[in-house]
mmCIF file with all atom_site columns, C-alpha atoms and ligand atoms in Angstrom:
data_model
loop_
_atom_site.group_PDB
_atom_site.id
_atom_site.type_symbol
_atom_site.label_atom_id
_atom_site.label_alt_id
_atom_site.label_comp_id
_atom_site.label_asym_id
_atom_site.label_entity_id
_atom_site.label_seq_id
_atom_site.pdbx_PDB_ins_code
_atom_site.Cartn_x
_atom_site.Cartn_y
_atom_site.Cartn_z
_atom_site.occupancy
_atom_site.B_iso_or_equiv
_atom_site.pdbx_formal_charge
_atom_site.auth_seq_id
_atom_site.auth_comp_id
_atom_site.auth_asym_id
_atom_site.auth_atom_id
_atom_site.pdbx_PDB_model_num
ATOM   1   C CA  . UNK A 1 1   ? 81.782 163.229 112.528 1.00 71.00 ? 1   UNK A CA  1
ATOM   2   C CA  . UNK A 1 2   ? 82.592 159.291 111.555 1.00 76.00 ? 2   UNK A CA  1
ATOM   3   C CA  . UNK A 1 3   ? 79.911 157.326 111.212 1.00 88.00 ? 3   UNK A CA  1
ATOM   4   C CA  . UNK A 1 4   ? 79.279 155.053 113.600 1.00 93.00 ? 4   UNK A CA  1
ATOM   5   C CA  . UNK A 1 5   ? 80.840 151.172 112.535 1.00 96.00 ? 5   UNK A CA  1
ATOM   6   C CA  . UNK A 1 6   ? 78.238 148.944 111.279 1.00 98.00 ? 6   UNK A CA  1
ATOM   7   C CA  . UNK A 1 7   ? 78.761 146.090 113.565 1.00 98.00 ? 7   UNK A CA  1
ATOM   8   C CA  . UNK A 1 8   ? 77.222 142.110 113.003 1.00 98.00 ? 8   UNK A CA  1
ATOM   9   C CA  . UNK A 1 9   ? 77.408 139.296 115.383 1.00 99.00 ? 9   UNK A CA  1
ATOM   10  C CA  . UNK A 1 10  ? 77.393 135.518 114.055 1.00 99.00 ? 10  UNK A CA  1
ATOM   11  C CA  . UNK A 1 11  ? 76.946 133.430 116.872 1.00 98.00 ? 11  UNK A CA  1
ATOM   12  C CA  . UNK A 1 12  ? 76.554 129.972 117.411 1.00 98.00 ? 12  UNK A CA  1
ATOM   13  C CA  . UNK A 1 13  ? 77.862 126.483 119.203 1.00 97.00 ? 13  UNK A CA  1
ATOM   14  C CA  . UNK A 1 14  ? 80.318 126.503 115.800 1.00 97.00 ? 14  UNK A CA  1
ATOM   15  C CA  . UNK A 1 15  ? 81.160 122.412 117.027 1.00 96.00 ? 15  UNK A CA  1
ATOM   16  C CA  . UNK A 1 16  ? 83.148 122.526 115.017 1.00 97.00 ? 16  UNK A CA  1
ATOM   17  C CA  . UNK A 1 17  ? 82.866 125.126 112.060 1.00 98.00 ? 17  UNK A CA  1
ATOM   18  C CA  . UNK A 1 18  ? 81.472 123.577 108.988 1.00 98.00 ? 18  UNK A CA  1
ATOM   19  C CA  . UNK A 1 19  ? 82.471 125.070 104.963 1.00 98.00 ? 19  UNK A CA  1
ATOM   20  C CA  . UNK A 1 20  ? 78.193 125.649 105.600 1.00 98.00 ? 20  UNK A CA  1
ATOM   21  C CA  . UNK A 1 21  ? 78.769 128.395 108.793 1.00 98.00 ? 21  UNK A CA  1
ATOM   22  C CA  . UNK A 1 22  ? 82.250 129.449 106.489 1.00 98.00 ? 22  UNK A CA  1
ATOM   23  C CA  . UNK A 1 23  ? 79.769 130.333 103.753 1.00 98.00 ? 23  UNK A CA  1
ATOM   24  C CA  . UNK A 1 24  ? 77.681 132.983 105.715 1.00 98.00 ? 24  UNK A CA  1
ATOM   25  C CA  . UNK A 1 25  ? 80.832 134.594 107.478 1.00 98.00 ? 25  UNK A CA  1
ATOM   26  C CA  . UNK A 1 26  ? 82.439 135.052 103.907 1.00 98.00 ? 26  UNK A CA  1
ATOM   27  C CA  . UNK A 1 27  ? 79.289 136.261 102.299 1.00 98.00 ? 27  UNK A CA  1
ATOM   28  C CA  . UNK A 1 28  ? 78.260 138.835 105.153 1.00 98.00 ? 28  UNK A CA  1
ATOM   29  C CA  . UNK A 1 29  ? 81.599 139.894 106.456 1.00 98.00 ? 29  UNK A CA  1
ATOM   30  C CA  . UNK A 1 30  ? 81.428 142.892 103.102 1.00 98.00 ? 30  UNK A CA  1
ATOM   31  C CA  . UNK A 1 31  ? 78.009 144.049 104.413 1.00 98.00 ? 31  UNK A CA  1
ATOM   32  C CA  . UNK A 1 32  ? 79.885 145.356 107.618 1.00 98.00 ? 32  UNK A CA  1
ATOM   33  C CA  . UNK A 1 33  ? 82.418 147.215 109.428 1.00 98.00 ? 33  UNK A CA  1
ATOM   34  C CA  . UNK A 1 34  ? 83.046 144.199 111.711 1.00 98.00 ? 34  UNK A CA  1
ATOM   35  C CA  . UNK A 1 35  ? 81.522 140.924 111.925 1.00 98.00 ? 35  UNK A CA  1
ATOM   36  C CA  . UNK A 1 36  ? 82.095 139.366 115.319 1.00 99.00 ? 36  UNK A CA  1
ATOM   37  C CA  . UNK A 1 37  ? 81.758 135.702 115.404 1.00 99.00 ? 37  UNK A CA  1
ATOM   38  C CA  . UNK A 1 38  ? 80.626 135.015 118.472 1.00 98.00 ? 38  UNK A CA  1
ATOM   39  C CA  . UNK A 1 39  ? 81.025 131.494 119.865 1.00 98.00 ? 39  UNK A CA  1
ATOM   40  C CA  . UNK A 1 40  ? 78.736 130.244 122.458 1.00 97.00 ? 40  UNK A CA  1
ATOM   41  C CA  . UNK A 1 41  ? 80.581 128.686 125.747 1.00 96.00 ? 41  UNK A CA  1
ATOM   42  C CA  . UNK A 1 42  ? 78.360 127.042 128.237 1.00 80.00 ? 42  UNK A CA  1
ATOM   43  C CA  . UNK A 1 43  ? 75.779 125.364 126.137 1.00 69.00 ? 43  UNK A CA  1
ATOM   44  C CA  . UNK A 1 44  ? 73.507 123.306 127.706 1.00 72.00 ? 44  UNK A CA  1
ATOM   45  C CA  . UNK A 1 45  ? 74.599 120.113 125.390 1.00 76.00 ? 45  UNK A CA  1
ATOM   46  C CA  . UNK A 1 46  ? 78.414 118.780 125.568 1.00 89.00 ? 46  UNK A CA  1
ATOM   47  C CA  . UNK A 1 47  ? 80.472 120.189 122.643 1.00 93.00 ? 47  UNK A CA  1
ATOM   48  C CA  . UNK A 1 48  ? 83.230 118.063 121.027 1.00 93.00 ? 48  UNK A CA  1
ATOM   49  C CA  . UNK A 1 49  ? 85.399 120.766 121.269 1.00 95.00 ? 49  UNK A CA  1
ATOM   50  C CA  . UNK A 1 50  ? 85.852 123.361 124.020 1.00 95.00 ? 50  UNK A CA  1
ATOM   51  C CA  . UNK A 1 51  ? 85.714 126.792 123.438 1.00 96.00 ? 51  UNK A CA  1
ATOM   52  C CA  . UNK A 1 52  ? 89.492 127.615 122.873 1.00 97.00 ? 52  UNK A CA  1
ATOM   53  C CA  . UNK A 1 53  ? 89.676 125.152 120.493 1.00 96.00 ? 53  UNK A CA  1
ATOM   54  C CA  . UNK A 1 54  ? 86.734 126.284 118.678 1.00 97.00 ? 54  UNK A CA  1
ATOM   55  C CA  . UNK A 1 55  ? 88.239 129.901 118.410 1.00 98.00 ? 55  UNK A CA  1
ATOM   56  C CA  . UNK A 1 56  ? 91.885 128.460 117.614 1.00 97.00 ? 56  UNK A CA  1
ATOM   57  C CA  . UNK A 1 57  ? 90.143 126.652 114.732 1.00 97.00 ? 57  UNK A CA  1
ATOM   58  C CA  . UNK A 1 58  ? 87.976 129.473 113.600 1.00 98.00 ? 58  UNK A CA  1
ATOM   59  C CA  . UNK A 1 59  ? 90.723 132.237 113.806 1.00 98.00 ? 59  UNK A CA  1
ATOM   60  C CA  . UNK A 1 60  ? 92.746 130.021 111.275 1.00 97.00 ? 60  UNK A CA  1
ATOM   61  C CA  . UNK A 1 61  ? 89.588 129.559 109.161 1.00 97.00 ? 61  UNK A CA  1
ATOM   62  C CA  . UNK A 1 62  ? 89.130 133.182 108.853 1.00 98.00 ? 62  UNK A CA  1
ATOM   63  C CA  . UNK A 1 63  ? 93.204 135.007 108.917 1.00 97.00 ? 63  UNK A CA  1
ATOM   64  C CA  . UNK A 1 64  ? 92.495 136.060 105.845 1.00 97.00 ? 64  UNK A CA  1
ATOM   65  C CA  . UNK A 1 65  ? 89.414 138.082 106.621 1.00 96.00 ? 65  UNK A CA  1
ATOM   66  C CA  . UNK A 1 66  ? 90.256 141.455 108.264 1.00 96.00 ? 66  UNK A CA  1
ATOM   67  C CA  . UNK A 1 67  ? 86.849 142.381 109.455 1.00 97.00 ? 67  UNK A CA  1
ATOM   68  C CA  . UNK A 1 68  ? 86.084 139.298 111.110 1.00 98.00 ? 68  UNK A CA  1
ATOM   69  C CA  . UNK A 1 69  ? 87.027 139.036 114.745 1.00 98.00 ? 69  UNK A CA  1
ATOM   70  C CA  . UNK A 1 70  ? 86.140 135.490 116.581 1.00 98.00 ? 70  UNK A CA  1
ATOM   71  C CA  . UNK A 1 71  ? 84.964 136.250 120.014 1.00 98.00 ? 71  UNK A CA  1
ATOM   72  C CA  . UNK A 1 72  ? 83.159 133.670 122.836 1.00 98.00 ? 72  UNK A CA  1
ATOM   73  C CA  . UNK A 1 73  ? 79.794 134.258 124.357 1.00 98.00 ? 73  UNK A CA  1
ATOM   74  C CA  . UNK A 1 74  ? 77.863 133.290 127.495 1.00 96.00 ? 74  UNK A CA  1
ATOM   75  C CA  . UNK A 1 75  ? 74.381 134.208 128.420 1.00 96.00 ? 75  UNK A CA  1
ATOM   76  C CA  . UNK A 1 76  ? 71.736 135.472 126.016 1.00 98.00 ? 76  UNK A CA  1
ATOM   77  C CA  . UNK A 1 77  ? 72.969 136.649 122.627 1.00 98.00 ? 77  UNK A CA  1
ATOM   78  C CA  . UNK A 1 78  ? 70.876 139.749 123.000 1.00 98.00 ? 78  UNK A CA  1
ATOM   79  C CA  . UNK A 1 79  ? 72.648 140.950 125.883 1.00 98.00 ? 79  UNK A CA  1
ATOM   80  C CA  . UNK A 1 80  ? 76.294 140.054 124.141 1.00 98.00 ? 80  UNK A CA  1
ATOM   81  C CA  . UNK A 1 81  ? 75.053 142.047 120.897 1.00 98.00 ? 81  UNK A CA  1
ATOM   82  C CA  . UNK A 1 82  ? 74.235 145.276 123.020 1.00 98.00 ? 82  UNK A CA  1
ATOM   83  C CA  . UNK A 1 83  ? 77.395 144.963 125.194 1.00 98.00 ? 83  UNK A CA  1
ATOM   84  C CA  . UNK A 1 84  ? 79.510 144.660 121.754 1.00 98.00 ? 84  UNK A CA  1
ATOM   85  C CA  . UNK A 1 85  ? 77.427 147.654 120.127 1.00 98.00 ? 85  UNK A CA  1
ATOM   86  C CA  . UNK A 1 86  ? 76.211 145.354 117.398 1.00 98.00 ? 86  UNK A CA  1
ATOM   87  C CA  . UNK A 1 87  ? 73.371 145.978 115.419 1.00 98.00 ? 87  UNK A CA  1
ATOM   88  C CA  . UNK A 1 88  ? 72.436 142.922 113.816 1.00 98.00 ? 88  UNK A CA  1
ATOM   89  C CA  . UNK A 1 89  ? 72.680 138.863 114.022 1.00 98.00 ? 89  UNK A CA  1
ATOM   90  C CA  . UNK A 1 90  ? 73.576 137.246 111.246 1.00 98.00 ? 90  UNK A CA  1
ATOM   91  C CA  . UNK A 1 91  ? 72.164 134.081 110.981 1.00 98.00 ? 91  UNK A CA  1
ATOM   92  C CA  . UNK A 1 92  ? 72.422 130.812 108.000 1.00 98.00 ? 92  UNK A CA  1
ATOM   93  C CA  . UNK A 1 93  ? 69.487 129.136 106.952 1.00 98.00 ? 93  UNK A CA  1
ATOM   94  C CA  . UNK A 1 94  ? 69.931 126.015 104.785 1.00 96.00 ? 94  UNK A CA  1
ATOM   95  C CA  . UNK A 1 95  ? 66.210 124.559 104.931 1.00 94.00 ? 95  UNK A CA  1
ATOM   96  C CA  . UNK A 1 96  ? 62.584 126.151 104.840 1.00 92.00 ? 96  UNK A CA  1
ATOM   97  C CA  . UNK A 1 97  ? 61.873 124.303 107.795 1.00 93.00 ? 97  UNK A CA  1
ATOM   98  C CA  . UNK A 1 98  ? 64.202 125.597 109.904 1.00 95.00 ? 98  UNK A CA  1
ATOM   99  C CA  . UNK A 1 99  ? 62.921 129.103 109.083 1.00 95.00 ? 99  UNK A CA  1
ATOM   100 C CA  . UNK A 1 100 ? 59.698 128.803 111.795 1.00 96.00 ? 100 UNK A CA  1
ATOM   101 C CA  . UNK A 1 101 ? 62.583 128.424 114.893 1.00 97.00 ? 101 UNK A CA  1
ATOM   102 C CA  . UNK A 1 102 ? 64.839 130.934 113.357 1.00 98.00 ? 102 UNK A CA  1
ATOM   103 C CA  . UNK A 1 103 ? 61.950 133.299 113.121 1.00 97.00 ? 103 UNK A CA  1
ATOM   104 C CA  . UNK A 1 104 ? 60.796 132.767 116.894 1.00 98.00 ? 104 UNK A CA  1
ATOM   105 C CA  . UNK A 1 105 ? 64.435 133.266 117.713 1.00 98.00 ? 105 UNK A CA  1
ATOM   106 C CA  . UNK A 1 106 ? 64.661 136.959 115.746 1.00 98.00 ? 106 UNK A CA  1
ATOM   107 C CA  . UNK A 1 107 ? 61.610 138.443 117.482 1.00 98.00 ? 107 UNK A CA  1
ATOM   108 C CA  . UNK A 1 108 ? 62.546 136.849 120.599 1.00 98.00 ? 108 UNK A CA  1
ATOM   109 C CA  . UNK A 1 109 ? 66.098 138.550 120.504 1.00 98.00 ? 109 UNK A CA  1
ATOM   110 C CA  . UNK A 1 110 ? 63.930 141.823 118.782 1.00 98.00 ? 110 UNK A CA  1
ATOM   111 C CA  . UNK A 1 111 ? 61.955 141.362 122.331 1.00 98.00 ? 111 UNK A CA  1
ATOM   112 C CA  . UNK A 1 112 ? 65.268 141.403 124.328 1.00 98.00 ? 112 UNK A CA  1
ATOM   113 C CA  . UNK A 1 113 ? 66.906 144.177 122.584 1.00 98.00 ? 113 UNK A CA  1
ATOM   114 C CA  . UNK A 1 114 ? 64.827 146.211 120.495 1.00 98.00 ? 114 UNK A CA  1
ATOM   115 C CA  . UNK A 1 115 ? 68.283 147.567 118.634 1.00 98.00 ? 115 UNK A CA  1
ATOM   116 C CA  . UNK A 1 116 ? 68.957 143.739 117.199 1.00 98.00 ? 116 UNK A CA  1
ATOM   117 C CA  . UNK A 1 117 ? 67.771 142.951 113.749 1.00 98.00 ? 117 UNK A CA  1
ATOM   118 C CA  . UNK A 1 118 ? 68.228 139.569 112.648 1.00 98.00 ? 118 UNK A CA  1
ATOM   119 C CA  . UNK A 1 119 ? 69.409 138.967 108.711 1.00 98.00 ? 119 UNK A CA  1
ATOM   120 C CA  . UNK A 1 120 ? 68.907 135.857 107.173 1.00 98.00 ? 120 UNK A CA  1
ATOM   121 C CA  . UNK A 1 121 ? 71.718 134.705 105.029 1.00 97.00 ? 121 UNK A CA  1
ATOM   122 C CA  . UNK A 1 122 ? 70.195 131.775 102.754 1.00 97.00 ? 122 UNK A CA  1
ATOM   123 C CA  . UNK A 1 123 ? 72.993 128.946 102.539 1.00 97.00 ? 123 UNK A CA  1
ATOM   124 C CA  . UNK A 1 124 ? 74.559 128.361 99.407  1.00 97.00 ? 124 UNK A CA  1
ATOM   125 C CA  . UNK A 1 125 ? 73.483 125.465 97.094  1.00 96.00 ? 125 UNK A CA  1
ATOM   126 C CA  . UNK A 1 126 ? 76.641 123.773 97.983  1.00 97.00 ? 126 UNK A CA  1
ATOM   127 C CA  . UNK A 1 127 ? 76.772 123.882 101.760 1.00 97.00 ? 127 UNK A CA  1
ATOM   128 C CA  . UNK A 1 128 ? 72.779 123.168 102.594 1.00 96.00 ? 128 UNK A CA  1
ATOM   129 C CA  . UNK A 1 129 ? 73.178 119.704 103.283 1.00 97.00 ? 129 UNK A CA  1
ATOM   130 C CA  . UNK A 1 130 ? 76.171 120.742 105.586 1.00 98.00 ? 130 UNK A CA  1
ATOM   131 C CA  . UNK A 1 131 ? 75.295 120.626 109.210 1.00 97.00 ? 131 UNK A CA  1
ATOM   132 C CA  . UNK A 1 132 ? 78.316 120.468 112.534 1.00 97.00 ? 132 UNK A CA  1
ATOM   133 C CA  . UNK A 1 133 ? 76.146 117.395 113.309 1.00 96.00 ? 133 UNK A CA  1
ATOM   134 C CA  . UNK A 1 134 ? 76.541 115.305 110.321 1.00 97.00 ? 134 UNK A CA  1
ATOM   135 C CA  . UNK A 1 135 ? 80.198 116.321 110.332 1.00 97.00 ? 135 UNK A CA  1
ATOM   136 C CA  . UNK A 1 136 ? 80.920 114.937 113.616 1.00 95.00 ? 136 UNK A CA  1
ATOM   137 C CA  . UNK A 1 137 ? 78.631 111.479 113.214 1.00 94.00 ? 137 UNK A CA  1
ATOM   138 C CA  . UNK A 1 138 ? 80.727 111.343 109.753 1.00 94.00 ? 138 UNK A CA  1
ATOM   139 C CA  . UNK A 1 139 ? 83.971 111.372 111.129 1.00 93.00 ? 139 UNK A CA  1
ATOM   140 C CA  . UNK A 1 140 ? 83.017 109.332 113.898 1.00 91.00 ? 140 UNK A CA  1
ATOM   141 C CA  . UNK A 1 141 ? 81.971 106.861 111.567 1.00 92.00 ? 141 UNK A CA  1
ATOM   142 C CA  . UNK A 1 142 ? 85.345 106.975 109.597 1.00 91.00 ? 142 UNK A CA  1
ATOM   143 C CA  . UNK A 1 143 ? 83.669 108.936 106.545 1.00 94.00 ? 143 UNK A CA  1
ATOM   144 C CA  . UNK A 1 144 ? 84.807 111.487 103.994 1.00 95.00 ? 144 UNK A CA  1
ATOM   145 C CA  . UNK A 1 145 ? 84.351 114.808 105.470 1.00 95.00 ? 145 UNK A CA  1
ATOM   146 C CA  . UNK A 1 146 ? 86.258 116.222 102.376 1.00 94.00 ? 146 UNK A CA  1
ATOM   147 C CA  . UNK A 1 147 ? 83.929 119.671 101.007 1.00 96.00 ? 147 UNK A CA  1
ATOM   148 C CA  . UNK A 1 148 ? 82.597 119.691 104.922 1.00 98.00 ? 148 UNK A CA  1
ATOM   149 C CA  . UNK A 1 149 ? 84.677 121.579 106.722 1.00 98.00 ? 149 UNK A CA  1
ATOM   150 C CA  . UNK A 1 150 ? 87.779 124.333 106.359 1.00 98.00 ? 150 UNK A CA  1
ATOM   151 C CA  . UNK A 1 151 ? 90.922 122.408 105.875 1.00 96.00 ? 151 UNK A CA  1
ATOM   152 C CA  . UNK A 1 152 ? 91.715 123.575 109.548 1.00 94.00 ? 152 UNK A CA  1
ATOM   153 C CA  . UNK A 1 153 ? 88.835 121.862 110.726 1.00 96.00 ? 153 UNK A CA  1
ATOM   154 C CA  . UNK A 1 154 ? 89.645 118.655 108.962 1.00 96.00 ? 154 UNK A CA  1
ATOM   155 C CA  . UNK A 1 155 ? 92.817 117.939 110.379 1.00 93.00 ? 155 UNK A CA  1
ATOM   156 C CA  . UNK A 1 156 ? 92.012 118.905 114.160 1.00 91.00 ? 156 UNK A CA  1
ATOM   157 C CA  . UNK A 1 157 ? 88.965 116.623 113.291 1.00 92.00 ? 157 UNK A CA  1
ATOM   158 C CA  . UNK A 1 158 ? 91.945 113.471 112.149 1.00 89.00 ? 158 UNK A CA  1
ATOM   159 C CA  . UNK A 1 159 ? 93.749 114.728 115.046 1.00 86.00 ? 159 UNK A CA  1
ATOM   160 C CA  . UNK A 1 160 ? 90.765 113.866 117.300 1.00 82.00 ? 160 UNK A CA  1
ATOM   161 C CA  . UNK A 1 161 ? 90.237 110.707 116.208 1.00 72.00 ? 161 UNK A CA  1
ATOM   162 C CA  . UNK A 1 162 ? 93.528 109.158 116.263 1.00 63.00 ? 162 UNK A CA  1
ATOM   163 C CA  . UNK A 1 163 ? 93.623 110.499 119.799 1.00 66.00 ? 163 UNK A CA  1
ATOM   164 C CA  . UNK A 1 164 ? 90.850 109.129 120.979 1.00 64.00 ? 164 UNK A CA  1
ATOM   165 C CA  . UNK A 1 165 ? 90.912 105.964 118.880 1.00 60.00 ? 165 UNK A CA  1
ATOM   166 C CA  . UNK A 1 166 ? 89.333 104.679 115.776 1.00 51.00 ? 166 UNK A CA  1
ATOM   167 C CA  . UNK A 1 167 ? 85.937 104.144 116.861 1.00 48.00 ? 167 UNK A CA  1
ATOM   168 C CA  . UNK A 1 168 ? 85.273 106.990 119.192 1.00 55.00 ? 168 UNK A CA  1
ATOM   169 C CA  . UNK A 1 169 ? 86.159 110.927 118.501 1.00 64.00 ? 169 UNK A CA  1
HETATM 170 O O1  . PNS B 2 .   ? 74.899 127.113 116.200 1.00 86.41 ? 201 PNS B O1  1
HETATM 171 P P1  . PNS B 2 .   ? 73.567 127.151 116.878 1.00 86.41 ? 201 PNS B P1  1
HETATM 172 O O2  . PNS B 2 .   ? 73.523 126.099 117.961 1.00 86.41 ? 201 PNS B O2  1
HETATM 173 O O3  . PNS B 2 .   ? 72.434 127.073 115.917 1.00 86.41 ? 201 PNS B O3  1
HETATM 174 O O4  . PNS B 2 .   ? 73.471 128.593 117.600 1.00 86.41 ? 201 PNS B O4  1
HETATM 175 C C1  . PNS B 2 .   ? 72.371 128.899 118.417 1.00 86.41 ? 201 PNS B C1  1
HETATM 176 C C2  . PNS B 2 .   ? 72.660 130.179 119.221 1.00 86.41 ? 201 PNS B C2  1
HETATM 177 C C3  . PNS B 2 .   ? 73.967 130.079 119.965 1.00 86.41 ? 201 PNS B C3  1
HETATM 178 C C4  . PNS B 2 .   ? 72.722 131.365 118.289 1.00 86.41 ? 201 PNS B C4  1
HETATM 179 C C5  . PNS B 2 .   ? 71.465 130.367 120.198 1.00 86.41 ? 201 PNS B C5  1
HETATM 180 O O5  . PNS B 2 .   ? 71.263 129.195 120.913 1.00 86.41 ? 201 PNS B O5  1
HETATM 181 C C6  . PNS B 2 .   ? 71.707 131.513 121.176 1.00 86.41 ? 201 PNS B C6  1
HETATM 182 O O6  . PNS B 2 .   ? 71.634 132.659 120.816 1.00 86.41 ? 201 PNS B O6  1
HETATM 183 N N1  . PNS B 2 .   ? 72.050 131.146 122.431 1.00 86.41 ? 201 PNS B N1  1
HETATM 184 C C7  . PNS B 2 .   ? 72.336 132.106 123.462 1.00 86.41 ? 201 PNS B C7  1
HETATM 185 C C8  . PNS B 2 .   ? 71.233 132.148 124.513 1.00 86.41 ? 201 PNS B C8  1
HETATM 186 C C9  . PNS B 2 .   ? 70.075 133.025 124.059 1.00 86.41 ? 201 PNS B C9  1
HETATM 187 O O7  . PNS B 2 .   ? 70.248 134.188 123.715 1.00 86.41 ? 201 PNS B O7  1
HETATM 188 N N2  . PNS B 2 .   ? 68.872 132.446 124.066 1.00 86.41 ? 201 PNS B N2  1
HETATM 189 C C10 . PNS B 2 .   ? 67.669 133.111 123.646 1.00 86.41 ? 201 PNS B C10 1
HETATM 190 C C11 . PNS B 2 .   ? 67.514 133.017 122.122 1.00 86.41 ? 201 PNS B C11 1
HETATM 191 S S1  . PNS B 2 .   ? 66.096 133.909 121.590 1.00 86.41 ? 201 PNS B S1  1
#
């Protein structure tokens, strides 16, 4: 009998996808059969970017990746991982401190669906400064976001701006 597919779930508001969130997908994808990224649609705050651009931008970010599939999400992540028969959440932590929330968050989802487990993927050296925040306040600002984000993300970031004028993106 095949074994049943080890499947992972990476979600998040991914506005936009930083080199930080590119990181963990690259560095868990091997550790599964399928590693869904999962973007989340109707946050409560107002994204940058709507959710088909935030797939269009990840699916280019991650072509090259065969077990990767990009996906959107609504609702409670628990619920999304059960319907999509994964197992565990991957999640990126760059800082200590952000470690109490992300804890609160696996037991709460551990609470919701007692077949989640939560792994912690520690963000590289390089990308722990890295958050979609910073990005966007940089490029609002007119700043370097070279090292930030995918090359994909970059230029729909340029793209933005000049759209929307130099001051605003
Ligand atoms: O990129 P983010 O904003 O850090 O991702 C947070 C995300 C999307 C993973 C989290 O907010 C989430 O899972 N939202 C879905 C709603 C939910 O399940 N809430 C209960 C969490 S215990």
């Amino acid at each position: 009998m095949p074994a049943t597919p080890r499947i992972a779930v990476f979600a998040g508001s991914f506005d936009p996808l930083t080199n930080g969130h590119a990181d963990v997908i690259v560095r868990s994808a091997p550790l599964f059969d399928r590693l869904i990224v999962a973007v989340l649609v109707n946050a409560s705050k107002q994204p940058l970017f709507s959710a088909d651009e935030r797939v269009a931008m990840i699916r280019r970010v991650v072509a090259d990746q065969p077990r990767v599939e990009v996906d959107t999400f609504d609702g409670l992540l628990a619920a999304y991982a059960q319907a999509r028969g994964a197992t565990v959440a991957v999640r990126g932590l760059r800082t200590a401190s952000e470690f109490a929330e992300e804890w609160q968050m696996a037991l709460m989802n551990r609470h919701l669906n007692a077949g989640l487990e939560t792994l912690f993927m520690p963000a590289s050296p390089e990308c722990a400064h890295i958050s979609s925040r910073l990005v966007k306040e940089i490029a609002r600002l007119g700043g370097p976001i070279d090292g930030l984000v995918p090359p994909a993300v970059a230029a729909h970031l340029a793209s933005r701006r000049l759209r929307a004028g130099a001051t605003s993106i």
